[in-house]
mmCIF file of C-alpha atoms in Angstrom:
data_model
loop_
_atom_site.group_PDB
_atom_site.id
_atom_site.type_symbol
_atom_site.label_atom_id
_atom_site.label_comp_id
_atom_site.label_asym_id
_atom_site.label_seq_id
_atom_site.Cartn_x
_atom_site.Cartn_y
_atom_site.Cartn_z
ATOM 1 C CA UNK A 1 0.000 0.000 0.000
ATOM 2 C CA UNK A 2 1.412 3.565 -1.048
ATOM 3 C CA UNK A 3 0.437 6.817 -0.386
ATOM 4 C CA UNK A 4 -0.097 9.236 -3.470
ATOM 5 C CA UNK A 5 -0.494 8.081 -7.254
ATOM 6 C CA UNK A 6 1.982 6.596 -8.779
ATOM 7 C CA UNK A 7 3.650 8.607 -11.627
ATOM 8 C CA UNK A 8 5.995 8.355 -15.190
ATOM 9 C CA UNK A 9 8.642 7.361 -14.961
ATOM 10 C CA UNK A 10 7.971 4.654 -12.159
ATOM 11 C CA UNK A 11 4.908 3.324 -13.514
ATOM 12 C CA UNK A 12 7.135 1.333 -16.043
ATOM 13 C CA UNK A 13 9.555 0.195 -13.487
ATOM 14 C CA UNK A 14 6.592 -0.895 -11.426
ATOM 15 C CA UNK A 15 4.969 -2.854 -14.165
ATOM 16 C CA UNK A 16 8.380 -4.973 -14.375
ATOM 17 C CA UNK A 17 8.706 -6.095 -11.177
ATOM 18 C CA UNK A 18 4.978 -6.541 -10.516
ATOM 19 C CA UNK A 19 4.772 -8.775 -13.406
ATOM 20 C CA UNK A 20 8.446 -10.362 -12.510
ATOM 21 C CA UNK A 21 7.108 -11.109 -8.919
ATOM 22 C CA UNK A 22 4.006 -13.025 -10.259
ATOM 23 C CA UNK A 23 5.389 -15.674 -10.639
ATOM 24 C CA UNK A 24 6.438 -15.688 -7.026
ATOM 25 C CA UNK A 25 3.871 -14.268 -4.670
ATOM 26 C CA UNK A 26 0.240 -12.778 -4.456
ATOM 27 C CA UNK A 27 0.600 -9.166 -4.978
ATOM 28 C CA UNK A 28 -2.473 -6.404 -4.701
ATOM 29 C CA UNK A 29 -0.892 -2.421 -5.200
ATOM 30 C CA UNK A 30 -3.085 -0.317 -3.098
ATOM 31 C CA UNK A 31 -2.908 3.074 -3.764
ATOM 32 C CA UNK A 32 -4.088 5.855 -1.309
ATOM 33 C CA UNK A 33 -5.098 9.466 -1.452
ATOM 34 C CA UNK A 34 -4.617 10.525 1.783
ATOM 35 C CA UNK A 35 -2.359 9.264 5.110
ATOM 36 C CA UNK A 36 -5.552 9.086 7.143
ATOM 37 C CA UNK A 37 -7.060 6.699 4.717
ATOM 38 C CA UNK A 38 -4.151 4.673 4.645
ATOM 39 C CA UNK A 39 -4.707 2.542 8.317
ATOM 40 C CA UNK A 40 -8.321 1.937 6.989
ATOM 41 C CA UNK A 41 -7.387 0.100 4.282
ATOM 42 C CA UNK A 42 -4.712 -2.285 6.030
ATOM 43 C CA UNK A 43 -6.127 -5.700 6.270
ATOM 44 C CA UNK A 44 -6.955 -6.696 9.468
ATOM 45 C CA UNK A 45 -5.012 -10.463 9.984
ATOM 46 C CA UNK A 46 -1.519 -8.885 8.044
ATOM 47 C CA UNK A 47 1.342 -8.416 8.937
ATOM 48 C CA UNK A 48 2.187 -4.470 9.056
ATOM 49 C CA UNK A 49 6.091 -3.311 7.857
ATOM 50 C CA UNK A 50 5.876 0.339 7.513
ATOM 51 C CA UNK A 51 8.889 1.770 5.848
ATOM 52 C CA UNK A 52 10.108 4.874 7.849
ATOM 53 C CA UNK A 53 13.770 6.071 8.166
ATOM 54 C CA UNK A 54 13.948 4.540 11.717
ATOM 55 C CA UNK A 55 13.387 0.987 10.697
ATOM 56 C CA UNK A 56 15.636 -1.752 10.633
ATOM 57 C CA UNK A 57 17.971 -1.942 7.498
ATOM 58 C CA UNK A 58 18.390 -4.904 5.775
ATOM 59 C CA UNK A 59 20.553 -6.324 3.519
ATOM 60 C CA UNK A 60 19.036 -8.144 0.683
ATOM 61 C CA UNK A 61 19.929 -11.876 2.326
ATOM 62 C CA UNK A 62 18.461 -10.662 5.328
ATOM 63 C CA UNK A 63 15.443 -9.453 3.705
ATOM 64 C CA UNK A 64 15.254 -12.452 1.933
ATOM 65 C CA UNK A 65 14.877 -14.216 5.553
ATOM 66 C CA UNK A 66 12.216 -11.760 6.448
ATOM 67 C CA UNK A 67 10.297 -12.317 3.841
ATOM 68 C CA UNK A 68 11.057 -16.222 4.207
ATOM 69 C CA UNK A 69 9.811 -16.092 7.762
ATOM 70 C CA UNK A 70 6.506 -13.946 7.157
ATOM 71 C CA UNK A 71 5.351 -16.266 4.416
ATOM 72 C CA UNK A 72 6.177 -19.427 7.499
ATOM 73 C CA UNK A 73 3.853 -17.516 9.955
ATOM 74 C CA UNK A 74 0.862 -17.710 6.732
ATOM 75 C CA UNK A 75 -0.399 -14.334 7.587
ATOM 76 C CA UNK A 76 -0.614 -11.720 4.401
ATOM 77 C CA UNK A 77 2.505 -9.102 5.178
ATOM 78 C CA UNK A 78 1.574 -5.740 3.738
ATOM 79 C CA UNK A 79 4.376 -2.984 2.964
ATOM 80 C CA UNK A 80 3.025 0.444 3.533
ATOM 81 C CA UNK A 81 4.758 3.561 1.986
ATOM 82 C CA UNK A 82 3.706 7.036 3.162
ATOM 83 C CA UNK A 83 3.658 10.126 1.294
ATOM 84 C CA UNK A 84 6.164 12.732 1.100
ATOM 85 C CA UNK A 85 5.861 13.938 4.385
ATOM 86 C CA UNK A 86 6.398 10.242 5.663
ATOM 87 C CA UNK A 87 3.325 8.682 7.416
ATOM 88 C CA UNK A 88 2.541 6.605 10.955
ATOM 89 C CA UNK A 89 0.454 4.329 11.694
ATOM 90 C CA UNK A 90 -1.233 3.111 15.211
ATOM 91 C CA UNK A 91 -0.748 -0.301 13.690
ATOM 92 C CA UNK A 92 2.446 -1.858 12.891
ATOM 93 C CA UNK A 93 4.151 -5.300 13.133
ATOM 94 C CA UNK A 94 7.185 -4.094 11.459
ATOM 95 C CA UNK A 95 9.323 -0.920 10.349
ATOM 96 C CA UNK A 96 11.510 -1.423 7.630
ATOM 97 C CA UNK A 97 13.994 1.386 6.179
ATOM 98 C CA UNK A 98 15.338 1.129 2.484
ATOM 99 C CA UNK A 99 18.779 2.587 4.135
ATOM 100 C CA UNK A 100 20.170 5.882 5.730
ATOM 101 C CA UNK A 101 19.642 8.019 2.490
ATOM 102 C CA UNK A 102 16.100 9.762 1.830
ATOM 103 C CA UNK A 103 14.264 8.469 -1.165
ATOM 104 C CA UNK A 104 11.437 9.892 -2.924
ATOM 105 C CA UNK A 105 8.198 8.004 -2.341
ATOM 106 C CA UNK A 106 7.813 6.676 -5.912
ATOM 107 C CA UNK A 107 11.287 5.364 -5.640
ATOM 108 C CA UNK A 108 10.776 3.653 -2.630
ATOM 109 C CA UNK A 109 8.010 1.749 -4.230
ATOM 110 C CA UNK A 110 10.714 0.639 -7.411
ATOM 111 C CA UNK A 111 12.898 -0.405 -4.805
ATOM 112 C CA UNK A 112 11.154 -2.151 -2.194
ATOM 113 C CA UNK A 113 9.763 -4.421 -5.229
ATOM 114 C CA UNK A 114 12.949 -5.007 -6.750
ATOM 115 C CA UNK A 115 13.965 -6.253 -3.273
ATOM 116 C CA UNK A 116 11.223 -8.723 -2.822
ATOM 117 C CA UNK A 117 11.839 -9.941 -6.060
ATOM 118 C CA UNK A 118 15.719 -10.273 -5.184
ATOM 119 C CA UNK A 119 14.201 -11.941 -1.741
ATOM 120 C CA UNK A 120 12.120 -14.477 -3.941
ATOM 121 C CA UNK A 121 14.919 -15.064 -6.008
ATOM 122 C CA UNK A 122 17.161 -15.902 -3.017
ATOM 123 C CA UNK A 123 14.806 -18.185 -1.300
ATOM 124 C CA UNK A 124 14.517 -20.171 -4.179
ATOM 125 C CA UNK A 125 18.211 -20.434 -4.484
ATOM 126 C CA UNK A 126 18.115 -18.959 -8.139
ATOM 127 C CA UNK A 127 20.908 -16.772 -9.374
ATOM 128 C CA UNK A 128 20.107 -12.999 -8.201
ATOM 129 C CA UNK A 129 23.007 -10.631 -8.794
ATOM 130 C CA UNK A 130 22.023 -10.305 -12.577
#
């Protein structure tokens, strides 16, 4: 789930990974309007990870076990991005930051899904570095 629509040029880069990911996991992009709106539309039974610059970094291997370890525990895990001027929620499992470095919103989007691809990738023990 993402604050804000989605604009050129991500909306390419999103396509690719979406499609890329298919063949690894259930995916449904929810795109909000505003921040408030955003803690409505979590589901109720998932697993929260809000990325925020005080989460825990990562690195992709470690994500990889994350991700590995939420799809053990069979509840849905739902990423939320916030807008521009970041975004908090009264519900979350999880924070997750992309790294020290600010990123625009859109960005963030194109990179968290290139990581869970690289995550799916690395559970499966196919090549990723490529």
């Amino acid at each position: 789930m993402a604050v804000g629509k989605l604009r050129p040029p991500f909306v390419d880069d999103v396509a690719h990974y979406t499609k890329m990911l298919a063949g690894h996991a259930r995916m449904e992009l929810i795109e909000v309007r505003e921040d408030e709106r955003a803690e409505r539309r979590v589901p109720g039974d998932a697993y929260v990870s809000l990325l925020a610059a005080d989460g825990v970094q990562l690195d992709s291997v470690g994500f990889a076990r994350f991700i590995e370890q939420r799809r053990m525990s069979r509840r849905d895990l739902c990423f939320v991005i916030g807008g521009p001027f970041g975004l908090e929620l009264e519900r979350a499992d999880h924070r997750l930051s992309l790294g020290a470095m600010t990123l625009p919103h859109q960005l963030a989007r194109v990179v968290l899904l290139e990581q869970l691809f690289r995550a799916h990738r690395i559970i499966a023990r196919e090549p990723y570095h490529h």
